[in-house]
Coordinates of C-alpha atoms and ligand atoms in Angstrom, one line a residue:
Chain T
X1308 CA -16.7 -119.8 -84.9
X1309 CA -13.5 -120.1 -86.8
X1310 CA -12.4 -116.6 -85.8
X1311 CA -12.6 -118.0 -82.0
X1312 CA -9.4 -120.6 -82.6
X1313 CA -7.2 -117.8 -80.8
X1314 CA -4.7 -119.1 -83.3
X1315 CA -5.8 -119.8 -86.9
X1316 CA -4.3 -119.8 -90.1
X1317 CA -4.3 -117.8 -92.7
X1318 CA -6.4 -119.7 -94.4
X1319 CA -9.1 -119.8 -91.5
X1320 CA -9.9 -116.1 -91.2
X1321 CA -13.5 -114.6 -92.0
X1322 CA -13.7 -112.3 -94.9
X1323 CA -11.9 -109.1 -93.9
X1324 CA -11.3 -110.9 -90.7
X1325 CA -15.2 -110.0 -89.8
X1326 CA -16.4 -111.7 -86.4
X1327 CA -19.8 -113.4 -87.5
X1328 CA -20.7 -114.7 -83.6
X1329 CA -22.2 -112.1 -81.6
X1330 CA -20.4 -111.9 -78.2
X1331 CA -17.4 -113.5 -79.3
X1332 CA -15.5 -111.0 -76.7
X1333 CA -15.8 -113.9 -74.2
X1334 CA -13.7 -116.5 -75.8
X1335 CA -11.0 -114.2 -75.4
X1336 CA -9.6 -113.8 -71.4
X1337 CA -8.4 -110.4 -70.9
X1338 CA -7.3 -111.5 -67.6
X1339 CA -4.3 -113.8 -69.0
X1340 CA -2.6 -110.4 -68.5
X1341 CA -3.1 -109.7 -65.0
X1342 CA 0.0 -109.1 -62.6
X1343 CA -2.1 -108.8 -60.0
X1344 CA -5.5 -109.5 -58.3
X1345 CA -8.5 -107.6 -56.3
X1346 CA -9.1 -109.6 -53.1
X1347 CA -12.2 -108.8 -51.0
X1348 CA -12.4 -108.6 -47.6
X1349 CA -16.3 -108.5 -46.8
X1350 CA -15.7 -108.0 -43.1
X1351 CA -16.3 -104.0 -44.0
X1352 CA -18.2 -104.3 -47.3
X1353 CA -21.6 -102.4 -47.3
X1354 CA -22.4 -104.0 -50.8
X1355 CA -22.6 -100.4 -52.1
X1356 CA -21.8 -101.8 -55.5
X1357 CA -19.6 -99.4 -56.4
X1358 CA -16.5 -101.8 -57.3
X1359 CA -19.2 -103.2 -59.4
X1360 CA -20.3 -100.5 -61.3
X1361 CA -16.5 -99.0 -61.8
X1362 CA -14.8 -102.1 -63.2
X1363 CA -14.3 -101.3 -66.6
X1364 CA -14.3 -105.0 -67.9
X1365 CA -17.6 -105.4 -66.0
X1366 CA -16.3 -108.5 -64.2
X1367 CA -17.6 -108.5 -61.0
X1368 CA -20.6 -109.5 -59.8
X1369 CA -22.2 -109.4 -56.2
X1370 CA -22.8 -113.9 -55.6
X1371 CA -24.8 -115.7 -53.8
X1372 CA -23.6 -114.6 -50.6
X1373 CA -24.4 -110.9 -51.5
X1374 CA -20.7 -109.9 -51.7
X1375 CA -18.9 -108.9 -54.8
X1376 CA -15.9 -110.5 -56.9
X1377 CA -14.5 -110.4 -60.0
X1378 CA -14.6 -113.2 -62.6
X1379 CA -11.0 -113.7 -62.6
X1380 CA -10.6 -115.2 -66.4
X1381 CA -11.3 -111.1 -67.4
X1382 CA -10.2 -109.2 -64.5
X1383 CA -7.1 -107.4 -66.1
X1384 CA -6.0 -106.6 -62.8
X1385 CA -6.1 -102.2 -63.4
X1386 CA -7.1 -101.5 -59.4
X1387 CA -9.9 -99.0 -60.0
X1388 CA -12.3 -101.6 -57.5
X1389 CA -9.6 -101.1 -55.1
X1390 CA -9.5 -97.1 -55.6
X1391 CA -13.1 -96.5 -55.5
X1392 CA -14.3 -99.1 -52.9
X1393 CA -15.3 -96.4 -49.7
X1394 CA -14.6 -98.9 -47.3
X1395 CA -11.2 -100.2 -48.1
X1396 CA -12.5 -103.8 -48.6
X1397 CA -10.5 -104.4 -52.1
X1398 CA -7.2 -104.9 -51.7
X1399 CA -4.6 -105.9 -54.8
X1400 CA -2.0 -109.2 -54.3
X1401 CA 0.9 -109.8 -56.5
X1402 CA -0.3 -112.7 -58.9
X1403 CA 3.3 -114.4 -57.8
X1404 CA 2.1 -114.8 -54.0
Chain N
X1134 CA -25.0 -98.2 -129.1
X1135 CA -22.4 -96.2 -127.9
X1136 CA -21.9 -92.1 -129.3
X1137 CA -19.1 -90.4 -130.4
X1138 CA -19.1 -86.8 -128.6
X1139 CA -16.3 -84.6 -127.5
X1140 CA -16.1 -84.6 -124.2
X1141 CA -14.2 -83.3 -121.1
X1142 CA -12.6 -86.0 -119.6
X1143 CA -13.4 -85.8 -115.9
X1144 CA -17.2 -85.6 -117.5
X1145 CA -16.8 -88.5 -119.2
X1146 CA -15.5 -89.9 -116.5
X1147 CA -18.6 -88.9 -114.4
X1148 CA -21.1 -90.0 -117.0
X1149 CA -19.4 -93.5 -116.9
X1150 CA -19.9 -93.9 -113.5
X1151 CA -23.2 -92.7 -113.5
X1152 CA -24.0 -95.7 -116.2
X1153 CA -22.5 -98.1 -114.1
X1154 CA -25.3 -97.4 -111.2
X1155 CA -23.6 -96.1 -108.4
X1156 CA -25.6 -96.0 -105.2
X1157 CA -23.4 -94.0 -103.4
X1158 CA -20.8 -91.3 -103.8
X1159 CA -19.2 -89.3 -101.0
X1160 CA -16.4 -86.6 -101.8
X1161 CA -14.7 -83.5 -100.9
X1162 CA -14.2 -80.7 -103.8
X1163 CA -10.2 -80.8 -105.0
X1164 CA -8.5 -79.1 -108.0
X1165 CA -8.4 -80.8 -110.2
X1166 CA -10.8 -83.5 -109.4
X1167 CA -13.8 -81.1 -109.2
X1168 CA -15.4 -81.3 -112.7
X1169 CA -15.7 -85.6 -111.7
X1170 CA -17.9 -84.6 -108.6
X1171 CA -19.7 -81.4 -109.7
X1172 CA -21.6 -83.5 -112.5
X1173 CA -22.4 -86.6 -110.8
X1174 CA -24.1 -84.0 -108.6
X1175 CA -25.6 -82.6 -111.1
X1176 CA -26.5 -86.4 -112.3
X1177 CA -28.0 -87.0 -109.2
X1178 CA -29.9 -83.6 -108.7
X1179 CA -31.3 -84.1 -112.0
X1180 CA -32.5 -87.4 -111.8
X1181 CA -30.6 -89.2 -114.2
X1182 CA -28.7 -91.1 -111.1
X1183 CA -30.4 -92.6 -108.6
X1184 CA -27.5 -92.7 -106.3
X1185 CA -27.3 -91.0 -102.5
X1186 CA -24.8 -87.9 -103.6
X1187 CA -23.1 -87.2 -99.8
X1188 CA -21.4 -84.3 -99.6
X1189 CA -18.8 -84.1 -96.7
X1190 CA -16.7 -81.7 -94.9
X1191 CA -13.1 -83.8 -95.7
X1192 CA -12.0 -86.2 -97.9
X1193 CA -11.3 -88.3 -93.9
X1194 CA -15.2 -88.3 -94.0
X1195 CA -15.6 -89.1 -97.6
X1196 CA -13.5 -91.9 -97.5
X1197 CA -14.9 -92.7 -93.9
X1198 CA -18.5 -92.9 -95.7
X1199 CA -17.3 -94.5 -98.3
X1200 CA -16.0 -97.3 -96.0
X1201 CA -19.3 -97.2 -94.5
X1202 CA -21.9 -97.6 -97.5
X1203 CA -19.8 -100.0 -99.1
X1204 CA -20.1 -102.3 -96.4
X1205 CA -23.6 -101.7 -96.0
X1206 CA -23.9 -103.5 -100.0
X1207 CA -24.4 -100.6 -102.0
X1208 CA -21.8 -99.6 -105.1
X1209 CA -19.7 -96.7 -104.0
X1210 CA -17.5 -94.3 -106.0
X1211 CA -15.7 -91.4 -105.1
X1212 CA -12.3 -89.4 -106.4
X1213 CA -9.6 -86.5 -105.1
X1214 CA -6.4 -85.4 -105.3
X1215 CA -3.3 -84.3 -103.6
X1216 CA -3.9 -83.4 -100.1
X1217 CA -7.2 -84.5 -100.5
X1218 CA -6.1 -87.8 -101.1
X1219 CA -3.6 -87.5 -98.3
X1220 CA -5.9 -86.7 -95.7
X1221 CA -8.0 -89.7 -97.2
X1222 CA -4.7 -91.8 -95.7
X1223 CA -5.9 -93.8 -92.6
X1224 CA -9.2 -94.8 -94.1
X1225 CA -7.2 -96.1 -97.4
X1226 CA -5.9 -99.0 -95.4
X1227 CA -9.4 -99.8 -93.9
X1228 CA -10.9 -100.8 -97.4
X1229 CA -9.2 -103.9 -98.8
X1230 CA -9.1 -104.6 -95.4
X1231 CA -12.3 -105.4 -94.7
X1232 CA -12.6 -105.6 -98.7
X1233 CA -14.6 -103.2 -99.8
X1234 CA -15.2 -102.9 -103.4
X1235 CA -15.0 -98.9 -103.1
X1236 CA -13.7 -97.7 -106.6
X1237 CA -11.7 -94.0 -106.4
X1238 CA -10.6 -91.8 -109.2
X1239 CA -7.4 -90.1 -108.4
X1240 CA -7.0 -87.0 -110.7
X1241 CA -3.2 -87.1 -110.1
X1242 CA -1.6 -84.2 -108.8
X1243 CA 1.5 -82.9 -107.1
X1244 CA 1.9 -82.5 -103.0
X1245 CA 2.6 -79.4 -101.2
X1246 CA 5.5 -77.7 -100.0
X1247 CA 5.7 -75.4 -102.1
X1248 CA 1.4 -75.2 -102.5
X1249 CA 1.1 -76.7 -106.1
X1250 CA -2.1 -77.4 -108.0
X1251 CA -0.9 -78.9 -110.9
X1252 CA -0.1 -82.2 -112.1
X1253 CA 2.3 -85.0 -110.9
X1254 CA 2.4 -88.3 -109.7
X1255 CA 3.6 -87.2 -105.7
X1256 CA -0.2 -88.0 -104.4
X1257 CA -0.7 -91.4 -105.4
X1258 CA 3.5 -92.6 -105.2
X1259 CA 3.1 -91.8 -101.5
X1260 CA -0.1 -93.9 -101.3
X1261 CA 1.7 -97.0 -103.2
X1262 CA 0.9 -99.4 -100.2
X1263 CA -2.8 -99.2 -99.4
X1264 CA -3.5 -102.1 -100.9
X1265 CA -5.6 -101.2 -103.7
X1266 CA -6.0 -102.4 -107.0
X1267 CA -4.2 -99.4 -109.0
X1268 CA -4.4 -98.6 -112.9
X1269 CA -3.0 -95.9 -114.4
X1270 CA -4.6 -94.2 -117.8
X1271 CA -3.7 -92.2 -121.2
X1272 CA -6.8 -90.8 -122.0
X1273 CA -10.3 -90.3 -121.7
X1274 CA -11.2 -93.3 -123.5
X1275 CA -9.2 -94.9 -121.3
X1276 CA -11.0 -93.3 -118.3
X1277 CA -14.5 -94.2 -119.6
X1278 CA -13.4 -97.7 -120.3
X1279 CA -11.0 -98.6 -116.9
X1280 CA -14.0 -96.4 -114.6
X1281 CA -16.2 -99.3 -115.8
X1282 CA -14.1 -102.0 -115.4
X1283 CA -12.8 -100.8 -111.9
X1284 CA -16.2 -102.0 -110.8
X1285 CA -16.7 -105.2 -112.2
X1286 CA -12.9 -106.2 -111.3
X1287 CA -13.2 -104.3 -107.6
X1288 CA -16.4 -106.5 -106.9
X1289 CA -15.5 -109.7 -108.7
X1290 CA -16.0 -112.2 -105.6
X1291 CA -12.6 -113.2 -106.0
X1292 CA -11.4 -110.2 -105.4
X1293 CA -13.4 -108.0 -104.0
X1294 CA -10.5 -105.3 -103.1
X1295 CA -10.9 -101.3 -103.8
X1296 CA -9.6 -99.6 -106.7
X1297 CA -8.0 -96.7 -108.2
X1298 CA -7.7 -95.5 -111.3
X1299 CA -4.8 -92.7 -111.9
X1300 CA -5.8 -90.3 -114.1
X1301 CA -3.4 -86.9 -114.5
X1302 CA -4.8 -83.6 -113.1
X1303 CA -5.5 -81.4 -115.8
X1304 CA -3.1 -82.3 -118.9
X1305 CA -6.1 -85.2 -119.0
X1306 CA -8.7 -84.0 -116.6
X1307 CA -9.4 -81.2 -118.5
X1308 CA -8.8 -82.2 -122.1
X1309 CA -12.1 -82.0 -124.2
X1310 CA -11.4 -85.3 -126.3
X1311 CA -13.2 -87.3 -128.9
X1312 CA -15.2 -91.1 -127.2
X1313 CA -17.0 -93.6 -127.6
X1314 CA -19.5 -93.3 -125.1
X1315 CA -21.3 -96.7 -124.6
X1316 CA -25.0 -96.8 -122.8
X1317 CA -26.6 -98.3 -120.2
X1318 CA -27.2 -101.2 -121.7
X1319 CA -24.0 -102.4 -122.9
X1320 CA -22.7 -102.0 -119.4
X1321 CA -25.6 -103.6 -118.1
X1322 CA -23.9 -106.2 -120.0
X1323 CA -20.7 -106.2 -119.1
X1324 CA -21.2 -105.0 -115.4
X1325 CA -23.6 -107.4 -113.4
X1326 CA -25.3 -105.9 -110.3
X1327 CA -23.0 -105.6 -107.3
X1328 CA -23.3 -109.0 -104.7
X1329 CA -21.1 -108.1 -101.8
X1330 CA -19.3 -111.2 -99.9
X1331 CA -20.7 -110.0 -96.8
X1332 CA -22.7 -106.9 -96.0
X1333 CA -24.0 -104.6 -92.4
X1334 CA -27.4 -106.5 -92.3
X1335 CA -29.3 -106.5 -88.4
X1336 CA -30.8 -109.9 -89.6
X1337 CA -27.6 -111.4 -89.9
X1338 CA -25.1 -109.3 -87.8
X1339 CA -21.1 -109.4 -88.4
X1340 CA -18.5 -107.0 -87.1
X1341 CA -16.3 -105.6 -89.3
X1342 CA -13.2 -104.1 -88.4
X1343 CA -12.7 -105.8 -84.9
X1344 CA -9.2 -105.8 -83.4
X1345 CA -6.5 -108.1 -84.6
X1346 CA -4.7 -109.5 -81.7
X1347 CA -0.9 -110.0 -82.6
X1348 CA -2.0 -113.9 -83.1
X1349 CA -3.9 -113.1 -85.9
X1350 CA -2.6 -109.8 -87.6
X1351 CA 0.5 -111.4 -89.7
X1352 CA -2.3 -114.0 -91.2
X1353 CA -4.5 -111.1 -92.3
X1354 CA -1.7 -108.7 -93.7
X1355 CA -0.8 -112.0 -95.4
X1356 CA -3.9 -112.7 -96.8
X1357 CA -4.2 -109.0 -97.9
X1358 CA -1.1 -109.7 -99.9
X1359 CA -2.3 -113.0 -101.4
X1360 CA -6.0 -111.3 -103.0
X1361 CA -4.1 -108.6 -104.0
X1362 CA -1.4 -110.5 -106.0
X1363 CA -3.9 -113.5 -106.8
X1364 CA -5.8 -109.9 -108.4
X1365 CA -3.7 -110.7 -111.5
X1366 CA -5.7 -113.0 -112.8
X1367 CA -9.0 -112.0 -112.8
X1368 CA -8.0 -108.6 -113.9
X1369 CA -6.2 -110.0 -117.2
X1370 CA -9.7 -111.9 -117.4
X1371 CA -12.0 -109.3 -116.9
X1372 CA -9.7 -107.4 -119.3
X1373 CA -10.5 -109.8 -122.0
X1374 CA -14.2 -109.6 -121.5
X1375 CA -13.9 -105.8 -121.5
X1376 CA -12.4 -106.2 -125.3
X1377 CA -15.4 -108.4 -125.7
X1378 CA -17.6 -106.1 -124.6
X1379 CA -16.3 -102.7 -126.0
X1380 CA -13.7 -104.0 -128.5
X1381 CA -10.9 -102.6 -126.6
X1382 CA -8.0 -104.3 -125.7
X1383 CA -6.4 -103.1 -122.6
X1384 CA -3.3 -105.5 -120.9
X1385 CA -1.2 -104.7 -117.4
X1386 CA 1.7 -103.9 -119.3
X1387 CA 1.2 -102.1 -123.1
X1388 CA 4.2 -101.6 -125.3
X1389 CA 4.6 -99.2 -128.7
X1390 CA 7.4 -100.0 -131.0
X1391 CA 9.2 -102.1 -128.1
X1392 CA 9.4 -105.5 -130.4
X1393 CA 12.7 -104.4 -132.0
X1394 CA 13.6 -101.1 -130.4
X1395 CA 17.4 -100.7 -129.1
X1396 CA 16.6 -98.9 -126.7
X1397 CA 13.1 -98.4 -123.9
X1398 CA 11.6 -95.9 -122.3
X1399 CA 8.7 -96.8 -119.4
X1400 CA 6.1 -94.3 -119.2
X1401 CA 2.9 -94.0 -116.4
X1402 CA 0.0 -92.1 -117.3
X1403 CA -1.2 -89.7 -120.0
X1404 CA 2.5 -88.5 -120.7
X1405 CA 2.9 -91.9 -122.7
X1406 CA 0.8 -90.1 -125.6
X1407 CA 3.4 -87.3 -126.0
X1408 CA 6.2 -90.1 -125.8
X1409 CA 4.8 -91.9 -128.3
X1410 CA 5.0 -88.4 -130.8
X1411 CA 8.6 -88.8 -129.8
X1412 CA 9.1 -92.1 -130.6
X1413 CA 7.5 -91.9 -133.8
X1414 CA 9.8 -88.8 -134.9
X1415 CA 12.7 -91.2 -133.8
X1416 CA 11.8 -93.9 -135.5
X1417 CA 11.0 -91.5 -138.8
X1418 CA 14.6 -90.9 -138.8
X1419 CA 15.6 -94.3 -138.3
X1420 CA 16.6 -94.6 -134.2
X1421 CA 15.0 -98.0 -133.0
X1422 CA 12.9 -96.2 -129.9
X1423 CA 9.9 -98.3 -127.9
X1424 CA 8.1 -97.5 -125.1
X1425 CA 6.6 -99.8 -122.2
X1426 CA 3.6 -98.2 -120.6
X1427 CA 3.1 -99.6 -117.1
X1428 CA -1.2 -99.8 -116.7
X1429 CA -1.3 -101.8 -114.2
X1430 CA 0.4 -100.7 -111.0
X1431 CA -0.9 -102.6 -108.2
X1432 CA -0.9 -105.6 -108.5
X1433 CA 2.6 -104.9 -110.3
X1434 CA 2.5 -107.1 -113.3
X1435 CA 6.1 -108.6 -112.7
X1436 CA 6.1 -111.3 -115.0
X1437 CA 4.9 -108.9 -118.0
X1438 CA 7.3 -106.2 -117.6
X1439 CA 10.1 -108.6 -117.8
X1440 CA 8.3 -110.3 -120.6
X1441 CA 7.9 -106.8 -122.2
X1442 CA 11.6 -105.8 -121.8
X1443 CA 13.0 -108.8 -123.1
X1444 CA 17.0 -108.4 -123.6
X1445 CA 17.0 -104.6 -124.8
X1446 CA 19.9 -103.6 -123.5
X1447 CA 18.6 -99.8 -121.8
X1448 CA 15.4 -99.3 -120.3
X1449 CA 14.9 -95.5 -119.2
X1450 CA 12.2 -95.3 -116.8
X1451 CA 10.1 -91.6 -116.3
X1452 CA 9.2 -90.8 -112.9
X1453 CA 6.6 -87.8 -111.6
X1454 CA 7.3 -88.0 -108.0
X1455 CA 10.6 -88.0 -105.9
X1456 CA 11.5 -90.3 -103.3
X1457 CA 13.9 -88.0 -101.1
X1458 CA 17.3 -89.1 -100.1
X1459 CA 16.2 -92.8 -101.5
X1460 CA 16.0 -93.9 -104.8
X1461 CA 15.2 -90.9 -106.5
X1462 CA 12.2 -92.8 -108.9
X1463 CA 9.6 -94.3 -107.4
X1464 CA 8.7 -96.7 -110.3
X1465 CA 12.4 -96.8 -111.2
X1466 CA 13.0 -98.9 -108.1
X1467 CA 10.3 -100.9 -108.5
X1468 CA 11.2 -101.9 -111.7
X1469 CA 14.6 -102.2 -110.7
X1470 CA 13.3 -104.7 -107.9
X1471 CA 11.3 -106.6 -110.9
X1472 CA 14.7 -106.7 -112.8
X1473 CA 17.0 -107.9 -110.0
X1474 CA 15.7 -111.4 -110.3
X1475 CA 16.4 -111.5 -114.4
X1476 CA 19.6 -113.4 -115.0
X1477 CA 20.5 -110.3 -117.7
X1478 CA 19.0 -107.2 -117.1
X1479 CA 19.4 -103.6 -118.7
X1480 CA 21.0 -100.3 -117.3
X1481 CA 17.6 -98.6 -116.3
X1482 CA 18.6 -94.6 -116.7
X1483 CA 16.0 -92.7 -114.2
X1484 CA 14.6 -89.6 -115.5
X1485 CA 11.9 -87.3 -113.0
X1486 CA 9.9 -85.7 -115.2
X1487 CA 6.9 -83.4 -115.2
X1488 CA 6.9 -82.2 -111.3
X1489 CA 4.2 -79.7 -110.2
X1490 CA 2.4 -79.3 -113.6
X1491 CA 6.0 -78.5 -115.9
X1492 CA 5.5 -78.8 -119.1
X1493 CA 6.9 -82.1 -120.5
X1494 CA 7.3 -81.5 -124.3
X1495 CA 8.3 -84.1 -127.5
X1496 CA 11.9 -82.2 -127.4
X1497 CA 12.0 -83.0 -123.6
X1498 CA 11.7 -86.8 -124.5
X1499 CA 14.0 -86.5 -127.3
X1500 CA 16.8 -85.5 -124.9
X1501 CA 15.7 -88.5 -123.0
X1502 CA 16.1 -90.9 -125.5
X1503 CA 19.8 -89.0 -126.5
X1504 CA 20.3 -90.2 -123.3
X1505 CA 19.1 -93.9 -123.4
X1506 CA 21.2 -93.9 -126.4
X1507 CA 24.6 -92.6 -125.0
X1508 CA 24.0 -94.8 -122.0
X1509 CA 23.5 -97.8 -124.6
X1510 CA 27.0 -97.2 -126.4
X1511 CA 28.7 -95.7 -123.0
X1512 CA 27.3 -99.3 -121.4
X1513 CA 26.9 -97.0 -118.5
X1514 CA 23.9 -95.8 -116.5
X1515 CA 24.0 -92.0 -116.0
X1516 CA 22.9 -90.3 -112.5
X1517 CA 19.1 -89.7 -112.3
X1518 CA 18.4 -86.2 -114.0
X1519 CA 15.3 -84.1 -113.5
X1520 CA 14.3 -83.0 -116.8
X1521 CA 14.6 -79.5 -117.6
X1522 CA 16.0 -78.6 -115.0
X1523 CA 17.8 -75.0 -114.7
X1524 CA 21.2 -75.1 -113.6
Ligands
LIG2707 S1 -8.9 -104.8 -60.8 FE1 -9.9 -103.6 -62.4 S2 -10.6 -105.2 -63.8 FE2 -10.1 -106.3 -61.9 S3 -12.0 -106.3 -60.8 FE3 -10.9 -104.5 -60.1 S4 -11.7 -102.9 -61.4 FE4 -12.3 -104.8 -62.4
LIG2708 S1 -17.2 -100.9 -53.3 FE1 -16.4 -101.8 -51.5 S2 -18.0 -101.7 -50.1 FE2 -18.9 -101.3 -52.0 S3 -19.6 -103.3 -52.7 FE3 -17.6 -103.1 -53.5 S4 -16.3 -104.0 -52.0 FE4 -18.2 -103.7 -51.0

């Protein structure tokens, strides 16, 4: 678990800086990055999942209302959702509005 | 009990490999490397190895393999040269990286432009900071002895870093030479069976070689820096059981005649046996001539080569490679660097020497140490000069 401190010293590194916990991935948000956001309007979404199946980070997720969104914390914010939606439901906003 | 046989080098250097147990060994075919490669082949073909013998279609893919088996826990070898070892580049960092205990022979040779087979030091000066363990030898004694030791020191738990040893294309590769060939028993001894610090195992899965974020990367180039200094210590250790084993005494920095010489001359590889012909001739008619040979280059044995030079007044240093437009001598500079910290230290006179397989003969070191000497009552340091060459 010591390779998951996002910070550690040198001291604290695996042997050959290996990752010993499986799906350590997580622990790291690739959506600190973002400059901006998918926003969903379902008024027009067929919940084709085709946003779902073309997110490259594999962060969204049809919920418990039967409409997609994307988990935020890895959503690096790259558009494709927005691109490849059919019914222009996904729409980017700056992460500064 | 060990023989005594005459023996190609590069074989010998084979058949010591093959007592140490290998379990892998993945290479490309380069002059002059070849003979190393063709007999553990034929080792393994004939059943006297039990190793996996992979043959590849690049050194890239050798050391790529390499990379690979090693981490899987088995004992892997392999060797080039030149371009071979070039091409090896990108994988070369990978290894002490994730350390790997891979152990390499590098049958020293020169770089093209112009194409060159022959021997110099170009391939491995341009491959100084891989971050292997790296030892340079004389002879094929030498090669028998250091190929065994480069496993035992490469896979000693504290270190557990590649390593290299340097042996020169041809003018050793290829010399038929009296050893001591010891068997499998006394390396049995001396070698204990390979226990990797972590290995590729689906029961207990790791992942090597994962992205480091820029949060992390300066601790684990730091680190790399650390093993491969802290290296020192264990390899003057594992030297001394090597002596105990074989009765040969082997140190990171060797002298011959230095302990009251006037004047020094620091020699790399199997050129140090002609140099010492030349120093002996010197010393026949009464010139105080010693040499320093450097056996250790990575970790560079700081401490010993200051130790070594004491307060002789010249110190000429030999280079086989060129570093364009810079400081001429790669080692030169290094041991330059090693010397700027001394309160006193020498003039170091550079001399390239050897390039691309030219002959380097006892008169060509006489001129050299004419020159160490004229420097010494000049108290001047001359411009580098590339021996022999035609002006
Ligand atoms: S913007 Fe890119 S990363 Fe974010 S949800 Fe859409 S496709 Fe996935
Ligand atoms: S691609 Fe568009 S329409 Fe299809 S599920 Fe995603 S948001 Fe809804």
């Amino acid at each position: 678990m010591k390779y998951q401190n996002p910070k550690p010293k040198w001291s604290e590194l695996e042997t050959g800086t290996a990752i010993l916990t499986p799906g350590s991935a997580r622990a790291t948000h690739t959506g600190e990055w973002r400059s901006s956001r998918p926003v969903w309007n379902d008024e027009h979404c067929v919940q084709c999942g085709v946003c779902v199946i073309f997110c490259p980070e594999g962060c969204i997720a049809f919920q418990a209302d039967g409409y997609p969104k994307a988990d935020l914390d890895y959503c690096k914010g790259c558009g494709i959702c927005v691109q490849e939606c059919p019914t222009t439901s996904i729409a980017m906003q700056d992460e500064e509005e | 009990m060990e023989r005594r046989i005459g023996m190609e080098a590069s074989i010998a250097m084979a058949e010591a490999v093959g007592l140490c147990d290998a379990d892998v060994v993945s290479a490309y075919p380069i002059t002059p490397q070849t003979h190393i490669v063709e007999h553990l082949s034929e080792l393994v073909a004939n059943g006297e190895l039990d190793a996996n013998f992979v043959p590849v279609e690049s050194e890239h893919s050798a050391m790529s393999v390499c990379c690979g088996s090693s981490a899987a826990g088995a004992r892997t070898y392999t060797a080039t040269s030149s371009q071979g070892l070039a091409l090896m580049h990108e994988i070369l960092f990978i290894a002490p990286a994730l350390r790997l205990p891979i152990v390499m022979a590098v049958a020293n040779r020169s770089l093209s432009g112009p194409i060159s087979i022959w021997n110099d030091h170009s391939d491995i000066m341009a491959e100084r900071d891989i971050g292997w363990i790296q030892v340079f030898v004389e002879n094929a004694q030498e090669a028998i002895d250091l190929t065994i030791w480069s496993f035992r020191i490469a896979e000693d738990k504290r270190v557990s870093l590649p390593t290299i040893v340097n042996f020169d294309g041809f003018i050793l590769s290829h010399m038929i030479e009296p050893v001591l060939m010891p068997d499998r028993e006394q390396v049995q001894d001396f070698l204990p069976p390979f226990e990797p610090l972590q290995r590729l195992d689906i029961d207990n899965p790791v992942s090597m070689g994962p992205v480091g974020i820029p949060d992390v990367y300066t601790e684990a180039k730091y680190v790399q820096h650390k093993l491969l200094t802290d290296a020192y210590g264990p390899i003057v250790e594992t030297f001394g059981e090597l002596e105990k084993h074989f009765g040969r005494k082997y140190r990171p920095v060797e002298t011959y005649r230095a302990d009251d010489a006037d004047v020094l001359l620091l020699t790399m590889g199997a050129l140090g046996e002609t140099a010492m012909t030349a120093v002996d001739e010197r010393r026949k008619r009464g010139q105080k001539v010693g040499l320093i040979k450097l056996r250790l280059f990575r970790p560079f044995p700081y401490k010993d080569l200051l130790n070594a030079i004491g307060d002789k007044p010249v110190l000429g240093v030999m280079d086989r490679a060129v570093s364009f437009g810079g400081p001429v001598g790669p080692v030169a500079s290094e041991v330059k660097a090693a010397l700027f910290s001394a309160r006193k230290h020498p003039l170091v006179p550079e001399f390239i020497v050897g390039l691309g397989g030219r002959d380097t003969s006892i008169a060509d070191f006489h001129s050299i140490f004419d020159d160490l000497f004229e420097a010494a009552e000049r108290d001047t340091t001359p411009d580098p000069r590339f021996v022999g060459l035609r002006e």
